[in-house]
Amino acid sequence: MLPSDGMPTALIPVFIPAEALKHRIAELAKEIRGDVPNDDLHFVCVLKGGVLFLADLIREMEGTVTMDFMALSSYGSGTTSSGEVRLVKDLDYGLEGRNVIIVEDIVDTGLTLHYLQEILRARNPRSLRTACLLSKPSRRKIDVSVDYIGFTIEDRFVVGYGLDYSEQYRNLPYIGALQ
Ligand code: 5GP
């Protein structure tokens, strides 16, 4: 059962420690830069969950990096998403000719990411890749391609390091598990 009125953050069990996040994100940054060695990278971060991941990822990147943000809202209820996605905040800049990296917190059913990839691909980027900090493959409803995955996890509801439950817990420096 998930806490409905807030559990003190100190009581949330650690699922992925901060040190492990830091180490893996440095590896991902190297991998991403290695795939686009001599060109600009444009990071598109999905608000709000991807923000901490983006912030740490780009600080590990070499070369020219720019970023932009978008916000999506899913019509799902509780801890599941329906796959009906609405664009709440669009990007400030176009993607034409850019090497775009989508930065997402977690890919669960894959429906949100699939929608996002479709709309961004239509804007003619030079390349479009996706980095997700976490992936829950057992929950997938659609085959979506994710180029960079931080950690593959079992079906747990996780919070912290940008991920929320009812807007809480995003500030935890680690990934915790609520169930
Ligand atoms: P999908 O469309 O892949 O099912 O859902 C993606 C979105 O659902 C994520 O961006 C995230 O906002 C939310 N989500 C999925 N699993 C979790 C989870 O374990 N914890 C939290 N906090 N959000 C999740």
XYZ file of C-alpha atoms and ligand atoms in Angstrom:
203
model
C 0.000 0.000 0.000
C 1.274 3.455 -0.819
C 1.252 6.128 1.896
C -1.605 8.546 1.194
C -0.604 11.374 3.479
C 3.159 11.322 3.348
C 5.795 9.071 4.822
C 8.818 10.799 6.350
C 11.517 10.697 3.693
C 13.999 9.151 6.121
C 11.788 6.041 6.291
C 11.780 5.317 2.565
C 13.957 2.274 1.924
C 16.907 2.796 -0.389
C 16.522 0.908 -3.660
C 19.398 2.462 -5.635
C 21.932 4.406 -3.549
C 23.139 7.877 -4.563
C 26.686 6.613 -5.218
C 25.418 3.980 -7.651
C 23.384 6.637 -9.511
C 26.417 8.887 -9.798
C 28.642 6.104 -11.072
C 26.129 4.830 -13.660
C 25.261 8.325 -14.909
C 28.944 9.046 -15.552
C 29.078 5.847 -17.631
C 25.959 6.854 -19.573
C 27.414 10.297 -20.319
C 30.536 8.682 -21.786
C 28.451 6.279 -23.849
C 26.221 9.044 -25.220
C 29.170 11.269 -26.110
C 30.939 8.265 -27.659
C 28.024 7.775 -30.066
C 28.060 11.436 -31.167
C 31.745 12.290 -30.744
C 32.173 15.489 -32.708
C 28.838 17.216 -32.739
C 26.462 19.248 -30.592
C 24.002 17.394 -28.373
C 20.559 18.794 -27.609
C 18.909 17.321 -24.529
C 15.118 17.317 -24.295
C 14.129 16.716 -20.696
C 10.672 15.572 -19.717
C 9.463 17.523 -16.682
C 9.462 17.040 -13.857
C 10.841 13.583 -13.194
C 13.817 13.821 -15.538
C 15.270 17.015 -14.087
C 17.742 15.593 -11.575
C 18.913 12.972 -14.050
C 19.452 15.664 -16.716
C 21.327 17.919 -14.292
C 23.788 15.200 -13.323
C 24.069 13.743 -16.834
C 25.037 16.992 -18.552
C 27.605 17.807 -15.864
C 29.409 14.626 -16.883
C 29.267 15.491 -20.625
C 32.104 16.765 -22.735
C 31.569 19.027 -25.749
C 28.743 21.355 -26.696
C 25.462 20.686 -24.958
C 22.131 22.523 -25.045
C 18.870 21.671 -23.357
C 15.151 22.239 -23.545
C 12.153 21.077 -21.527
C 8.713 19.739 -22.162
C 5.903 18.642 -19.898
C 3.391 15.905 -20.575
C 0.338 14.909 -18.670
C -1.011 11.403 -18.659
C -4.695 10.735 -18.146
C -3.880 7.738 -15.956
C -4.947 7.507 -12.353
C -2.921 6.705 -9.264
C 0.283 4.892 -10.095
C -0.610 3.765 -13.615
C -0.750 5.684 -16.870
C -3.403 5.169 -19.527
C -1.191 6.039 -22.458
C -3.402 8.963 -23.387
C -0.876 11.738 -23.232
C -1.380 15.489 -23.446
C 1.338 18.000 -24.222
C 1.277 20.506 -21.354
C 4.411 22.496 -22.141
C 6.061 22.405 -25.545
C 9.737 22.976 -26.306
C 11.108 26.508 -26.692
C 13.330 25.559 -29.658
C 12.938 23.584 -32.889
C 14.711 20.257 -33.405
C 15.472 20.421 -37.130
C 18.977 19.104 -37.855
C 19.906 18.584 -34.193
C 21.209 15.506 -32.412
C 18.437 15.113 -29.869
C 18.601 13.038 -26.700
C 15.294 12.579 -24.875
C 15.869 12.410 -21.126
C 13.188 10.534 -19.165
C 13.065 9.354 -15.582
C 11.491 5.943 -16.145
C 9.963 3.863 -18.901
C 7.144 1.716 -17.585
C 4.429 0.701 -20.096
C 6.322 2.700 -22.745
C 3.184 4.523 -23.871
C 4.366 7.999 -22.820
C 7.753 7.588 -24.447
C 6.251 6.184 -27.629
C 4.014 9.240 -27.947
C 6.930 11.559 -27.265
C 9.221 9.910 -29.811
C 6.503 10.169 -32.473
C 5.949 13.883 -32.022
C 9.661 14.707 -31.793
C 10.581 12.592 -34.827
C 8.073 14.619 -36.856
C 10.186 17.720 -36.144
C 13.059 16.357 -38.258
C 15.982 16.073 -35.854
C 19.247 14.821 -37.405
C 19.176 11.993 -34.863
C 16.820 11.065 -32.049
C 17.944 8.915 -29.139
C 16.448 8.257 -25.729
C 18.064 8.013 -22.302
C 15.994 6.660 -19.398
C 17.372 6.399 -15.912
C 15.141 3.423 -15.092
C 13.276 0.789 -17.072
C 10.656 -1.715 -15.943
C 10.557 -4.107 -18.925
C 8.022 -6.467 -17.322
C 5.419 -3.671 -17.533
C 5.890 -2.825 -21.220
C 2.700 -2.532 -23.330
C 4.371 -1.232 -26.448
C 7.734 -1.949 -28.026
C 9.584 1.324 -27.628
C 13.267 1.816 -28.323
C 15.442 3.117 -25.482
C 19.082 3.651 -26.432
C 20.493 4.271 -22.966
C 19.131 2.716 -19.778
C 20.599 3.473 -16.371
C 19.089 0.576 -14.440
C 16.661 -2.176 -15.369
C 14.404 -2.818 -12.396
C 11.617 -5.171 -11.388
C 8.039 -3.958 -11.031
C 8.341 -1.722 -7.954
C 6.922 1.769 -7.448
C 9.964 3.941 -6.989
C 10.422 7.527 -5.846
C 13.253 9.972 -5.303
C 15.917 11.530 -7.506
C 13.193 13.391 -9.439
C 10.486 10.742 -9.212
C 7.434 11.547 -7.134
C 4.446 10.136 -5.409
C 1.784 12.901 -5.299
C 4.571 15.432 -5.965
C 6.511 14.312 -2.896
C 9.930 12.716 -2.570
C 11.491 14.201 -5.725
C 14.266 15.635 -3.551
C 15.604 12.319 -2.263
C 19.216 11.898 -3.419
C 18.633 8.161 -3.998
C 15.930 6.008 -5.576
C 13.651 4.573 -2.918
C 10.966 1.932 -3.224
C 7.465 2.516 -1.856
C 6.204 -0.987 -2.658
P 4.611 4.882 -19.063
O 3.864 5.672 -20.078
O 5.928 4.313 -19.564
O 3.747 3.802 -18.458
O 4.868 5.812 -17.838
C 5.888 6.684 -17.748
C 5.647 7.642 -16.598
O 4.927 7.030 -15.513
C 6.981 8.047 -16.032
O 7.537 9.140 -16.723
C 6.615 8.361 -14.594
O 6.156 9.677 -14.493
C 5.474 7.410 -14.277
N 5.958 6.216 -13.572
C 6.029 4.947 -14.043
N 6.531 4.111 -13.115
C 6.808 4.880 -12.026
C 7.381 4.600 -10.734
O 7.746 3.476 -10.356
N 7.499 5.672 -9.895
C 7.113 6.930 -10.228
N 7.305 7.888 -9.326
N 6.590 7.233 -11.436
C 6.443 6.211 -12.328
